[in-house]
Amino acid sequence: MKRSPPFLDWVGAVGLILCLTQSVLATVLTNSSRLESILDKYREKDEGGWKARSRGRRAISEGDKHLILDLHNKLRGQVHPPASNMEYMVWDYELERSAEHWAYSCRWEHGPSHMLTQIGQNLGTHWGRDRPPTYHVQAWYDEVRYYSYPYSQECNPHCPFRCSGPVCTHYTQLVWATSNRIGCAINVCYNMNVWGMIWAKAVYLVCNYSPPGNWWGHAPYKYGAPCSACPASYAGGCRNNLCYKEGGVDRHPAHEIEETNYIEPEPEPVRDREPEPRAQTPNPSPNDNIERNQVVSTEQMSQQVECETKLRDQCKGTTCNRYECPPGCLERSGKVVGTEYYDMQSSVCGAALHSGVIDNDGGWLDVTRLGRKQYFTKSYKNSIQSIGKNRSANSFKVDSVPVKAVRCDTTVALFCPFKKPVRHCPRLYCPRNCLNDNQARVFGTKYYSDKSSICKAAIHAGVIQNESGGYLDVMPMDKRRQYSGSYQNGISSESVSNPTGGKAFRVFTVI
């Protein structure tokens, strides 16, 4: 079985965002020890470099590591059509170290060459305004728009690679079912040569995968009911549509020769059959038997809008300050009135494009209402022509939505307290297993005292799950006279009456 030659190894550029995927000829590993021996030789080649960069100074933060890993697993679990053999991905520190070495080389190409037959690799780089590493991961996945999953009857004898756009191999590597280990690194490269252009300060993301994906003649995964075709080593375990082994998959699992993503030709199209439901292996916690205490919240603070939606037409409540714009708004941006601050009759997404907060791929933005302005100036910015207005009207401005990783014991009082005028909190990412942090306390139900742990409050509210952590939005609020305690999702929150000082907050899910 051979890996594909480069499928038009083109880099998708959006502004100053570039991605590159590795796709080279290779042979199948006969067992996992070969990769380990390659890694050993690789470490020996630059032992001094590894010593110089100790584990305490890794080229990727713990928060960014979780952001990247969790987004990979989330995206792998939601592929369409559904995957029957998609494996849960775990972090591999040796892959991280190999990615770190290459990120420090600051070379915009795949490498090192002696490893490219044994690993998969996705690269991304940008410069200019700050972006979380998940931006590149999402961009890799978004190539799904160009990829058509092959029908089973087409796979005779091999599955065709069907890509209607310039490149799909970032996506196919990301969702390659048997690629169950990942390690990434991030480095800031000064004067990096990106295809002949010198970027003064490029942020370089390198992600290495094992076992590698993108094998010629095979689909990235098998279609079917989630977890219905997992390798035997998972013993029937399933989590969030992914083959899962309690305690994590072994870092170096035994090679299973028969496990491939080849789709067997069938007499009728696979999509015409309804997949049979499969019972998932439960992940019990001490309080799972108390059903009335299980709470799940799907309430969002971020509101999805259309490209032409005017801010004036949206709700005026306290949660109406974070919006999500769809891709493709550059061609239908709607009316934009003003520069830097915009008339309320302006399109939300159009104003965000004009100000440079989002690009044509869409994204999140925060809106701040500024009250009345005497006039609005016109300008041409970022391919959007705004118009002027010489009459007084209510106005707003737009800002980007930063993403920050927090600890289990982080409180709103320390991180993002309520102030007037109302401020925006970053979108937050909580680590796993905050329920076990006994030092972190929670006060209230639905409305929480800002002295509460943000992450434990989010678990209590059902916004995130303890086992997975995840993203959430926080809305600081003025203080309340009383906080009522309750027992939910394994957490007993505390009651407080007539608190002295302090403010409140709410948590919202991110979908």
Tab-separated table of C-alpha atoms in Angstrom, residues 81 147-155 158-162 172 217-221 223 261 263 270-271:
chain	number	residue	atom	x	y	z
A	81	PRO	CA	-21.008	10.773	6.902
A	147	TYR	CA	-13.770	16.838	-0.268
A	148	SER	CA	-16.406	14.291	-1.335
A	149	TYR	CA	-16.448	11.088	0.675
A	150	PRO	CA	-16.336	8.156	-1.780
A	151	TYR	CA	-19.314	5.835	-2.108
A	152	SER	CA	-18.554	2.184	-1.433
A	153	GLN	CA	-19.333	1.103	-4.995
A	154	GLU	CA	-16.610	3.446	-6.257
A	155	CYS	CA	-13.933	1.636	-4.259
A	158	HIS	CA	-9.389	1.295	-4.620
A	159	CYS	CA	-11.219	4.350	-3.319
A	160	PRO	CA	-10.780	7.465	-5.470
A	161	PHE	CA	-9.416	10.662	-4.005
A	162	ARG	CA	-12.103	13.235	-4.702
A	172	THR	CA	-8.077	13.991	5.410
A	217	GLY	CA	-6.606	4.213	-2.489
A	218	HIS	CA	-8.179	4.413	0.962
A	219	ALA	CA	-10.851	6.639	2.420
A	220	PRO	CA	-9.902	8.498	5.612
A	221	TYR	CA	-12.325	6.365	7.648
A	223	TYR	CA	-18.602	4.823	7.078
A	261	ASN	CA	-9.941	2.432	6.072
A	263	ILE	CA	-14.320	0.560	1.965
A	270	VAL	CA	-23.902	2.389	1.946
A	271	ARG	CA	-25.760	5.660	2.499
